[in-house]
mmCIF file of C-alpha atoms in Angstrom:
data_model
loop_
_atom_site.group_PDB
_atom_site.id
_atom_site.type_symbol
_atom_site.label_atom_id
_atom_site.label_comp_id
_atom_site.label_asym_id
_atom_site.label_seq_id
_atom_site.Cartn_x
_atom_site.Cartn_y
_atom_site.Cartn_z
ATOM 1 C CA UNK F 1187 116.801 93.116 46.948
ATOM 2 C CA UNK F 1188 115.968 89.704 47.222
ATOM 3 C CA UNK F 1189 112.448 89.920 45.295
ATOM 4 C CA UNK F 1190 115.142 92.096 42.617
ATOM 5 C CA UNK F 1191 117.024 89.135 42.724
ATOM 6 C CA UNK F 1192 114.127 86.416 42.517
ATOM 7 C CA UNK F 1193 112.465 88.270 39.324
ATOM 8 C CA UNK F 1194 116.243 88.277 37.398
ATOM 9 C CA UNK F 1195 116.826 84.530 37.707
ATOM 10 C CA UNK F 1196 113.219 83.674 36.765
ATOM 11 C CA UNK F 1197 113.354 86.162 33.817
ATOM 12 C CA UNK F 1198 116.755 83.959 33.074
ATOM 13 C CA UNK F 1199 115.669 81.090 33.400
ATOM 14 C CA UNK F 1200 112.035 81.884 31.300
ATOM 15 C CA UNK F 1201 114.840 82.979 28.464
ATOM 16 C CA UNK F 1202 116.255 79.257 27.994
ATOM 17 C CA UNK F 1203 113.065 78.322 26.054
ATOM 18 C CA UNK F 1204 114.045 80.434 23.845
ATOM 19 C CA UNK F 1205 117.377 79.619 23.737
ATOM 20 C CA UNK F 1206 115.743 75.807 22.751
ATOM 21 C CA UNK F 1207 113.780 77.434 19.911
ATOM 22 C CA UNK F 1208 117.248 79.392 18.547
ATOM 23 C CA UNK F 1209 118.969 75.764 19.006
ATOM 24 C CA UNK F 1210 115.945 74.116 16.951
ATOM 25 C CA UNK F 1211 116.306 76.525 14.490
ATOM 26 C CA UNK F 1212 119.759 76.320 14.061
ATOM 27 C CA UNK F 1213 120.088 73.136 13.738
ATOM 28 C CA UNK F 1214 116.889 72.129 12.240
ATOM 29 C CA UNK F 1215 117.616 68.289 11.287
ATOM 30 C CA UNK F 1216 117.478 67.653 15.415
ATOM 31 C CA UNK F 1217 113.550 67.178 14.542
ATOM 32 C CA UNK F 1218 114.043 64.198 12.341
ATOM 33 C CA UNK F 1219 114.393 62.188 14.593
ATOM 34 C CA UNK F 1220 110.568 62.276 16.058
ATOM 35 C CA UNK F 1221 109.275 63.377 12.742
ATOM 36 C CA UNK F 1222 110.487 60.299 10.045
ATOM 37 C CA UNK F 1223 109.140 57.827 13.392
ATOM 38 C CA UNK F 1224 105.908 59.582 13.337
ATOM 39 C CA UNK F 1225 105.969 59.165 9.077
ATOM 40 C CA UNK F 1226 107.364 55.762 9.381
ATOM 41 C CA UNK F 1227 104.677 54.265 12.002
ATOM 42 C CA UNK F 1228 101.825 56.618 9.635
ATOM 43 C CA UNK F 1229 102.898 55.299 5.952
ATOM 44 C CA UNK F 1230 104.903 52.313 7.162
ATOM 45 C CA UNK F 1231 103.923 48.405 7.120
ATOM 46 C CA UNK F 1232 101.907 47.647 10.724
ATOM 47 C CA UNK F 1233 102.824 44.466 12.389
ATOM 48 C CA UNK F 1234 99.398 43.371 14.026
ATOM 49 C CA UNK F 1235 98.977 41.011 16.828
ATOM 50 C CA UNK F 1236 95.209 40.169 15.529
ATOM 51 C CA UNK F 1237 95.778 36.865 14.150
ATOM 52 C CA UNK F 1238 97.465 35.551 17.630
ATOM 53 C CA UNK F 1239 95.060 37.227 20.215
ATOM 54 C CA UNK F 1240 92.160 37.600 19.009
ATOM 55 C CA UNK F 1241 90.826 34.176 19.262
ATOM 56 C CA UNK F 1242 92.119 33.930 23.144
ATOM 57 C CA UNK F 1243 90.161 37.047 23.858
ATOM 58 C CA UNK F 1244 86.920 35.724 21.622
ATOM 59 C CA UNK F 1245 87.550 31.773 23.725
ATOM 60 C CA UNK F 1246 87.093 33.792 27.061
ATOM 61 C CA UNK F 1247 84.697 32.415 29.724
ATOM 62 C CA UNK F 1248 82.043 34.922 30.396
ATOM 63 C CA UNK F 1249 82.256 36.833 33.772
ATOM 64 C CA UNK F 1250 79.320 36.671 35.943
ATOM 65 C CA UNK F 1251 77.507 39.945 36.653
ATOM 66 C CA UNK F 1252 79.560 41.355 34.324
ATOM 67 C CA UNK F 1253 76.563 43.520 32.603
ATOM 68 C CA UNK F 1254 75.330 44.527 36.115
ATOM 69 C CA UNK F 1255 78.750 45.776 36.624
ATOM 70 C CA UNK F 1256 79.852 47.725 34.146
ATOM 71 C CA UNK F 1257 76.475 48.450 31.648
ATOM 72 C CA UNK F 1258 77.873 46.896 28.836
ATOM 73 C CA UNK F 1259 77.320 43.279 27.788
ATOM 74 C CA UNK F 1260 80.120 40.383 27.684
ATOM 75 C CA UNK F 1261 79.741 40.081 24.176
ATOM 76 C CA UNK F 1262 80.512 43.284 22.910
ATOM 77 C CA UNK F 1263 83.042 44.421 25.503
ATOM 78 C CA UNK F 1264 85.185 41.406 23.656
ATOM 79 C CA UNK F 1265 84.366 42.993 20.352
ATOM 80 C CA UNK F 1266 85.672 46.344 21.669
ATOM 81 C CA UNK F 1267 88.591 44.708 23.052
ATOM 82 C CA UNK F 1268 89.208 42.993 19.535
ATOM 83 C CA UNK F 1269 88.908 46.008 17.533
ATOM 84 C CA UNK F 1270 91.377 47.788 19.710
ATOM 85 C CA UNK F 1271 93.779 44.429 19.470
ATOM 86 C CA UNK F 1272 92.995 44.964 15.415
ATOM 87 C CA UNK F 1273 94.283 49.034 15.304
ATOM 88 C CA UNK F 1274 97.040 47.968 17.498
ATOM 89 C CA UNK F 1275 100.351 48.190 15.776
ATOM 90 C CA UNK F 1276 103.606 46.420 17.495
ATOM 91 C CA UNK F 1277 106.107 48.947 15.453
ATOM 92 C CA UNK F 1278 104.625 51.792 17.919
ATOM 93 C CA UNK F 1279 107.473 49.831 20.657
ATOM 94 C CA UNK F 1280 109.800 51.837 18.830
ATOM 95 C CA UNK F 1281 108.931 54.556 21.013
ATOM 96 C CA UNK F 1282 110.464 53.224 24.418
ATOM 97 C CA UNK F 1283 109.201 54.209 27.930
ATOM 98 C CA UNK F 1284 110.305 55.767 29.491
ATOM 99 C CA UNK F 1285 112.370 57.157 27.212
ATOM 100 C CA UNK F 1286 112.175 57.397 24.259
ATOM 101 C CA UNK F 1287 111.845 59.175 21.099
ATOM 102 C CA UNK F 1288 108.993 61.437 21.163
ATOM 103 C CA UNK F 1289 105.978 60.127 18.915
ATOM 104 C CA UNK F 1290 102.757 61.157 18.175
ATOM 105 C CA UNK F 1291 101.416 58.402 15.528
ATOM 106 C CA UNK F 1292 102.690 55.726 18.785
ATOM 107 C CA UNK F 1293 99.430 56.377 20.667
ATOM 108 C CA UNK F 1294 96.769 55.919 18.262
ATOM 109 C CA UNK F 1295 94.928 53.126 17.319
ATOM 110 C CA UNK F 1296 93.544 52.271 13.284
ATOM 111 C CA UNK F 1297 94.375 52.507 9.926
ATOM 112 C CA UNK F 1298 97.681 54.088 9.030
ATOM 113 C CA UNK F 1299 97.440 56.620 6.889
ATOM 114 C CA UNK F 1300 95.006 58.511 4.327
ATOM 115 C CA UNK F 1301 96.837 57.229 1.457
ATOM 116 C CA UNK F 1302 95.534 53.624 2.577
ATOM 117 C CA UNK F 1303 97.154 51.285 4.619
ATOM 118 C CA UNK F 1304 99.938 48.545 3.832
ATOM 119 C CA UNK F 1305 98.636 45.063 4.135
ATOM 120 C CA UNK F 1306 99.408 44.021 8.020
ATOM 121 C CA UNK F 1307 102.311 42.009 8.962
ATOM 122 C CA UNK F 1308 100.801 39.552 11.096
ATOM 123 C CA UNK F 1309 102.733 37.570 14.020
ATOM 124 C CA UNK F 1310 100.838 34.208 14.819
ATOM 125 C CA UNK F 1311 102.980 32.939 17.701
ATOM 126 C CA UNK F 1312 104.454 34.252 20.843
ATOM 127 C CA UNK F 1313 107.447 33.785 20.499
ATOM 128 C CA UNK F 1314 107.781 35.986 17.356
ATOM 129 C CA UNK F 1315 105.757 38.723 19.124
ATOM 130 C CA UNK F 1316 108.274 38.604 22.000
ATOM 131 C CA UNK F 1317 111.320 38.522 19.496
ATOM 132 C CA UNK F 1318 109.736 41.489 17.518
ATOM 133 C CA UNK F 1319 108.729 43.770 20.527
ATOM 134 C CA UNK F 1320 112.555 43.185 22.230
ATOM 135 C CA UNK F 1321 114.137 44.230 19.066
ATOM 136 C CA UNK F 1322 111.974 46.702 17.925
ATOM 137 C CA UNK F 1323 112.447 47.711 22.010
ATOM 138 C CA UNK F 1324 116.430 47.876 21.524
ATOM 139 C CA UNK F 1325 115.871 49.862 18.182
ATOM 140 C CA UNK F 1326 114.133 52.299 19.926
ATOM 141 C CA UNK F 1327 116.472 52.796 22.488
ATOM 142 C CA UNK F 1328 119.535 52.813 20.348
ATOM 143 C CA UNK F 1329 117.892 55.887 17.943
ATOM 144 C CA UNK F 1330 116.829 57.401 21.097
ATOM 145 C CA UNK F 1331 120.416 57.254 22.245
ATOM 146 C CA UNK F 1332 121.450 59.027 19.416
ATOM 147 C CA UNK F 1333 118.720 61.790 19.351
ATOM 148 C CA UNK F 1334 119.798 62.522 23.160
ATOM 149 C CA UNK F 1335 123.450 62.861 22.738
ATOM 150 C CA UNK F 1336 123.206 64.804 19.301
ATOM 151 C CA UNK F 1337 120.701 67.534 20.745
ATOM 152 C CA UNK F 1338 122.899 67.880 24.226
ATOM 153 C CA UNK F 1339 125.984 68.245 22.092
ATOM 154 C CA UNK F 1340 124.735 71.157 19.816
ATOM 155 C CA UNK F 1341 123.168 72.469 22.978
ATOM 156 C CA UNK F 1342 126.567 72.404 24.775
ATOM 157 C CA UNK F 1343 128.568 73.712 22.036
ATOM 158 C CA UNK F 1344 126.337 76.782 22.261
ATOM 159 C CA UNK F 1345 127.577 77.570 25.421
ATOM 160 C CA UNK F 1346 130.702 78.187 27.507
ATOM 161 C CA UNK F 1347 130.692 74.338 28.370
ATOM 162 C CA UNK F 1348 132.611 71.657 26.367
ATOM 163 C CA UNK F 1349 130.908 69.963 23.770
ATOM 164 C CA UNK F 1350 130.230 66.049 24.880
ATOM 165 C CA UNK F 1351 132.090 64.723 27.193
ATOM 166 C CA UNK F 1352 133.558 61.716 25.176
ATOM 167 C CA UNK F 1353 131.169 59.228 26.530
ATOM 168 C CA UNK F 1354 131.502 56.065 24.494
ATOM 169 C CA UNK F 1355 127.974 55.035 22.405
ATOM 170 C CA UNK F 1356 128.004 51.870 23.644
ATOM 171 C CA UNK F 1357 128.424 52.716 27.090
ATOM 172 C CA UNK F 1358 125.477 55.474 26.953
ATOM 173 C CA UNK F 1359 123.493 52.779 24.980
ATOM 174 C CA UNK F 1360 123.885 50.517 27.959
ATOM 175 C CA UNK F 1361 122.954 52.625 30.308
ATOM 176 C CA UNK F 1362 119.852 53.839 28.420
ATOM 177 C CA UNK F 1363 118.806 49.929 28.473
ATOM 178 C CA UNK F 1364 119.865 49.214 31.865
ATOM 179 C CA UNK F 1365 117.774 52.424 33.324
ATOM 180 C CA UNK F 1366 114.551 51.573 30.908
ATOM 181 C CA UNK F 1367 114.941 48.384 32.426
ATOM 182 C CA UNK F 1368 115.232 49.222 36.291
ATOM 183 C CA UNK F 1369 112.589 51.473 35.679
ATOM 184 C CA UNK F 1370 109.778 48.954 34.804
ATOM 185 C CA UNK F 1371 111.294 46.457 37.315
ATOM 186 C CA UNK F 1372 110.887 49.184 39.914
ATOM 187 C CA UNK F 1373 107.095 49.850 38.259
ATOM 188 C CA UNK F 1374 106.724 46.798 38.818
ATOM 189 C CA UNK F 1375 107.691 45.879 42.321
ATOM 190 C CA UNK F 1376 105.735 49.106 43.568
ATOM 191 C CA UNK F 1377 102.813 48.556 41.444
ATOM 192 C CA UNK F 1378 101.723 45.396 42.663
ATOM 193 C CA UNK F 1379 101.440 45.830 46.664
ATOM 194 C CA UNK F 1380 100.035 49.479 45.580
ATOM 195 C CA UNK F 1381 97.477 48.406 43.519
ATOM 196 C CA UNK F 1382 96.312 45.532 46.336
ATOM 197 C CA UNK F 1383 96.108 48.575 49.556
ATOM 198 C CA UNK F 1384 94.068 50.933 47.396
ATOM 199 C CA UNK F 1385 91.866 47.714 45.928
ATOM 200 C CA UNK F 1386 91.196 47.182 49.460
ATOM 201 C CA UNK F 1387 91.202 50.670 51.303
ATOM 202 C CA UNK F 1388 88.419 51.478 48.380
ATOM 203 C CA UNK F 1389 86.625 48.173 49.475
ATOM 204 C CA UNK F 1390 86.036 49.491 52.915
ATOM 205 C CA UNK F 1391 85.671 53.101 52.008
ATOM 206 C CA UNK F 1392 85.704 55.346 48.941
ATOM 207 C CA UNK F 1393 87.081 58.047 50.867
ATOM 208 C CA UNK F 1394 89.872 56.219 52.468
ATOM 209 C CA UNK F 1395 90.681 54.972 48.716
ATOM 210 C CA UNK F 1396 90.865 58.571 47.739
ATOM 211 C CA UNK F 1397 93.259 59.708 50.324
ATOM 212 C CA UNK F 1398 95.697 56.697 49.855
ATOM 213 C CA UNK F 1399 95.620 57.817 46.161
ATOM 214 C CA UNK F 1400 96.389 61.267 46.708
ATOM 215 C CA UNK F 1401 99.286 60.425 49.117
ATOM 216 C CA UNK F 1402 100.195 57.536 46.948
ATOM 217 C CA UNK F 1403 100.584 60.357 44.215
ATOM 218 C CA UNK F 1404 102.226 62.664 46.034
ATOM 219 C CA UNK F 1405 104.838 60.474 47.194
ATOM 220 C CA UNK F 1406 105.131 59.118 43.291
ATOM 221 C CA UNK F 1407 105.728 62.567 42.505
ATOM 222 C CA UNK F 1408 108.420 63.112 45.243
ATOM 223 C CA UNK F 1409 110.122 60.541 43.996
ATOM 224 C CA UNK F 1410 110.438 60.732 40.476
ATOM 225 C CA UNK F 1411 111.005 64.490 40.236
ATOM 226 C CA UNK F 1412 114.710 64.436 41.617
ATOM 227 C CA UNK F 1413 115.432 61.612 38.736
ATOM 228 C CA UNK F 1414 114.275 63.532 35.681
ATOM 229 C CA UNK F 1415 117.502 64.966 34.344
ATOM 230 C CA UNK F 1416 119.538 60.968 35.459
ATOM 231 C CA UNK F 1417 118.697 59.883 31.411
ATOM 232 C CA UNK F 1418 120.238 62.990 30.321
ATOM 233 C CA UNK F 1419 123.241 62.751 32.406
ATOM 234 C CA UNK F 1420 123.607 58.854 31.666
ATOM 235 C CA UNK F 1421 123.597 59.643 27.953
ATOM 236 C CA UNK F 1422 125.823 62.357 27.891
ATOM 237 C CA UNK F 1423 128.486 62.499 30.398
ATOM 238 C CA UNK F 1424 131.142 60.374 31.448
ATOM 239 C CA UNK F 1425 129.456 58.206 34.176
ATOM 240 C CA UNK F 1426 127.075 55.487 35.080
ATOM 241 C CA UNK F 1427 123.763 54.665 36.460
ATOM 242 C CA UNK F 1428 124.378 55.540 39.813
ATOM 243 C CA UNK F 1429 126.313 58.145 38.898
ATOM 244 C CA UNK F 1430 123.423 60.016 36.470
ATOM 245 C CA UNK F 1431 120.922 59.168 39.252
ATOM 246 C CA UNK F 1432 123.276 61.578 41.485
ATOM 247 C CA UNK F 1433 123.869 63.924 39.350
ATOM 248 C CA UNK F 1434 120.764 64.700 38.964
ATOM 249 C CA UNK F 1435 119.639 64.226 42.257
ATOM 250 C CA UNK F 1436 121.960 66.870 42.988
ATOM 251 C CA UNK F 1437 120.820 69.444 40.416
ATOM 252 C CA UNK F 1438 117.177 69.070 41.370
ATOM 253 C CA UNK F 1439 117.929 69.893 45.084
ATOM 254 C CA UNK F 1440 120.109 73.153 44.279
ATOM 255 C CA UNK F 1441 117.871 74.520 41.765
ATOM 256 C CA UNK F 1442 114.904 74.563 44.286
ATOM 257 C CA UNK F 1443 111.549 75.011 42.707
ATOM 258 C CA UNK F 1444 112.973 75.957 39.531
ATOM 259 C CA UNK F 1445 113.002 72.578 38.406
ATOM 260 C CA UNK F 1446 109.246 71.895 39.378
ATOM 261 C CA UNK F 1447 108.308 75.072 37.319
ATOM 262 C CA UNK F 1448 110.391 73.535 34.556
ATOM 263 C CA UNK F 1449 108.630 70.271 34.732
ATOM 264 C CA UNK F 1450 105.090 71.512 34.573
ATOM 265 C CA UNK F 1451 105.993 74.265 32.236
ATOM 266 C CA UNK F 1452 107.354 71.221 29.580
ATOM 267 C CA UNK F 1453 104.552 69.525 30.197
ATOM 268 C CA UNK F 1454 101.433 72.088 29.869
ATOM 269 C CA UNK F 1455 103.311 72.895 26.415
ATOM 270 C CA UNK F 1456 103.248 69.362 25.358
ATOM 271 C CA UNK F 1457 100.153 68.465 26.719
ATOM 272 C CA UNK F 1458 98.263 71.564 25.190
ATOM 273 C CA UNK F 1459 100.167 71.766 21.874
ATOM 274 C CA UNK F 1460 99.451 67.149 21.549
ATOM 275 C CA UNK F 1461 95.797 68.253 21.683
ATOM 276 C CA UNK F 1462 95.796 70.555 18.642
ATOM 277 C CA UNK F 1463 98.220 68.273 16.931
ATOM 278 C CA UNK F 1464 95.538 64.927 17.653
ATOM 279 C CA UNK F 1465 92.711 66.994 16.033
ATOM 280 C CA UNK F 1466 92.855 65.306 12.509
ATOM 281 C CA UNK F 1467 92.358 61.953 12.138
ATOM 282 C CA UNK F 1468 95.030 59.052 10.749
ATOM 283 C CA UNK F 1469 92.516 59.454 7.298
ATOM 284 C CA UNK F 1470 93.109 63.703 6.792
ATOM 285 C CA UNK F 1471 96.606 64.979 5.459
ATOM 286 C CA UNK F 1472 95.952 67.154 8.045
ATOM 287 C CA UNK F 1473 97.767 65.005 9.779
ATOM 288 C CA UNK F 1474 100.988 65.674 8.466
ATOM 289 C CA UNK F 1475 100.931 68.932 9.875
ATOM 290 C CA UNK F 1476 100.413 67.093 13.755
ATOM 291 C CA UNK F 1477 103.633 65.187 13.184
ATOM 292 C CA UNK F 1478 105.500 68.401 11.920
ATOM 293 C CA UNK F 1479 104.392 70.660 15.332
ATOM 294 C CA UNK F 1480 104.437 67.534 17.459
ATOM 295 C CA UNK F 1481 107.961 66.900 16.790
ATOM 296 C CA UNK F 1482 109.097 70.504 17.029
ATOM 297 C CA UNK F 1483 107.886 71.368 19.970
ATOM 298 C CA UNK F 1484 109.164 68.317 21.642
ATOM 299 C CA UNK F 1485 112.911 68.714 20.168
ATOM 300 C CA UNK F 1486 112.524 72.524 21.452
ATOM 301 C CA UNK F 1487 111.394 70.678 24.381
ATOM 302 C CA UNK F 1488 114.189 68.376 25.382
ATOM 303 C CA UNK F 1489 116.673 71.073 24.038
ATOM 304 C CA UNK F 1490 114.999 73.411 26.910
ATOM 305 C CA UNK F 1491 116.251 70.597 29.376
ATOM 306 C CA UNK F 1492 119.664 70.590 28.158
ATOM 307 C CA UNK F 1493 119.828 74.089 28.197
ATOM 308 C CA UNK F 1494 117.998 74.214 31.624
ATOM 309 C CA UNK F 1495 121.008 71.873 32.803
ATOM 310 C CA UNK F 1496 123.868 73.670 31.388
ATOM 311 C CA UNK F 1497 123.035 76.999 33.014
ATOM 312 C CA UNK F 1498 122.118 75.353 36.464
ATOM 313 C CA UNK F 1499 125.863 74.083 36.005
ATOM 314 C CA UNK F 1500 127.699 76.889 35.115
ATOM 315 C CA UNK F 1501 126.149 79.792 37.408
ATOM 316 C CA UNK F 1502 126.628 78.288 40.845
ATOM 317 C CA UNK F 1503 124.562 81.638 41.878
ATOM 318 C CA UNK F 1504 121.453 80.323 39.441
ATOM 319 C CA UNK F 1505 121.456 76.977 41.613
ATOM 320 C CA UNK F 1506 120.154 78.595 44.601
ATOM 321 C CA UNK F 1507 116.659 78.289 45.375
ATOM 322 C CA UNK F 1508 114.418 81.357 44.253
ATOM 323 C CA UNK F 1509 112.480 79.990 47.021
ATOM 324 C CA UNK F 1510 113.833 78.477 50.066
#
């Protein structure tokens, strides 16, 4: 009975990704979001950083044994570094992290697109590079604000639950900024005293580094899983930080393993389908096609976690753990 039971649930819960791809469908502007980003950051104007750090990195002492090292010489690890610097383009902040709109133009480096690139924007001081990143940063958020809510109302007025729950923009916007920021805060604090026990475990022993890793990992992991639906609770429903972090805390624990299965199902798909969509380079048309699929798949994507929530909320039965 219970393996009946077990099978039913996970055939259920297997059916909301295609209950995404029916929303996607139906609604097929939800993918304009990622996809005019992707065309913007391929055909658009690139704001370049060149001009300001390149000449830092090129006035940098060189460090001894650094050849010895790493098999590559001083010299042309700077050039390297400079070229990157040069493909660099600032407007790719308008894909916030953690989240943010999904983009696949944001992570590469070079010339923009095959129909030749727009003459750089370049930013020669650092306080116009911090002005332009924090705005470009509170763009980001604010479309990504937008793309959230839209795609959890259409998925919610698909089912038996009410649309959105009234939650004022600028309340969701705020807590979208506050969470990106407590995020990289928390990166931040954890990152540092992290980085210093594994520098020095992996001083003493390579094998002791590689434990600490693994249980640094695993913790990590522990700890970030339970908080994966907070954004979409923070953006759509009535109720703050603390509030979205509980929520979803909550969900996480009731649904069992279901929502582990959900994670690394969302992310096999992305990480699978991003390879076949990186294939052509920034020069081919080809490329055009990338954006298209890339920004499908993640709208079906996030609609999948919408729907994913919304049944985990309405059958109090489908919250129980398949395995306990």
């Amino acid at each position: 009975m219970n393996q009946m039971y077990a099978h039913a649930r996970f055939k259920r819960f297997l059916s909301l990704f295609k209950a995404a791809v029916a929303t996607v469908g139906k609604h097929f502007y939800l993918i304009l979001f990622p996809f005019v980003l992707d065309l913007f950051l391929l055909f658009g104007p690139r704001l370049s950083l060149s001009k300001m750090l390149n000449p830092l990195i090129m006035a940098l002492p060189p460090v001894p044994n650094f050849t010895s090292q790493f098999n590559i010489r001083w010299d042309e690890f700077l050039k390297q570094f400079t070229e990157i610097i040069d493909g660099f383009n600032l407007f790719s902040a308008l894909r916030t992290i953690p989240v943010g709109i999904p983009s696949l133009m944001s992570q590469r480096l070079g010339e923009n697109a095959f129909a030749g690139s727009l003459n750089p924007i370049e930013l020669s001081g650092f306080g116009s590079a911090l002005i332009s990143f924090a705005g470009l940063v509170l763009i980001g958020l604010f479309l990504v604000a937008i793309y959230y809510r839209q795609v959890s109302k259409t998925v919610r007025s698909e089912t038996t639950q009410d649309a959105l729950k009234n939650q004022p923009f600028l309340k969701a916007y705020l807590n979208l900024v506050g969470m990106n920021i407590s995020v990289w805060v928390l990166v931040i604090v954890l990152a540092i005293p992290s980085t210093i026990i594994l520098g020095l475990l992996l001083r003493l022993s390579s094998v002791l580094g590689n434990i600490a890793y693994m249980i640094i990992s695993i913790l990590i992991l522990s700890f970030v899983t339970p908080l994966i639906f907070t954004p979409h609770f923070a953006l759509s429903t009535q109720c703050s930080i603390r509030q979205a972090v509980m929520q979803s805390i909550r969900l996480t624990r009731k649904s069992g393993i279901l929502t582990s299965t959900f994670i690394v199902i969302a992310i096999s798909l992305s990480y699978l389908t991003n390879l076949l969509w990186n294939t052509a380079p920034n020069s081919s048309p080809f490329v055009l096609v990338g954006i298209f699929g890339h920004a499908l798949v993640s709208t079906i994507l996030l609609a999948a976690s919408f729907h994913f929530i919304v049944w985990l909320e309405e059958d109090e039965t489908a919250a129980q753990p398949i395995i306990s």
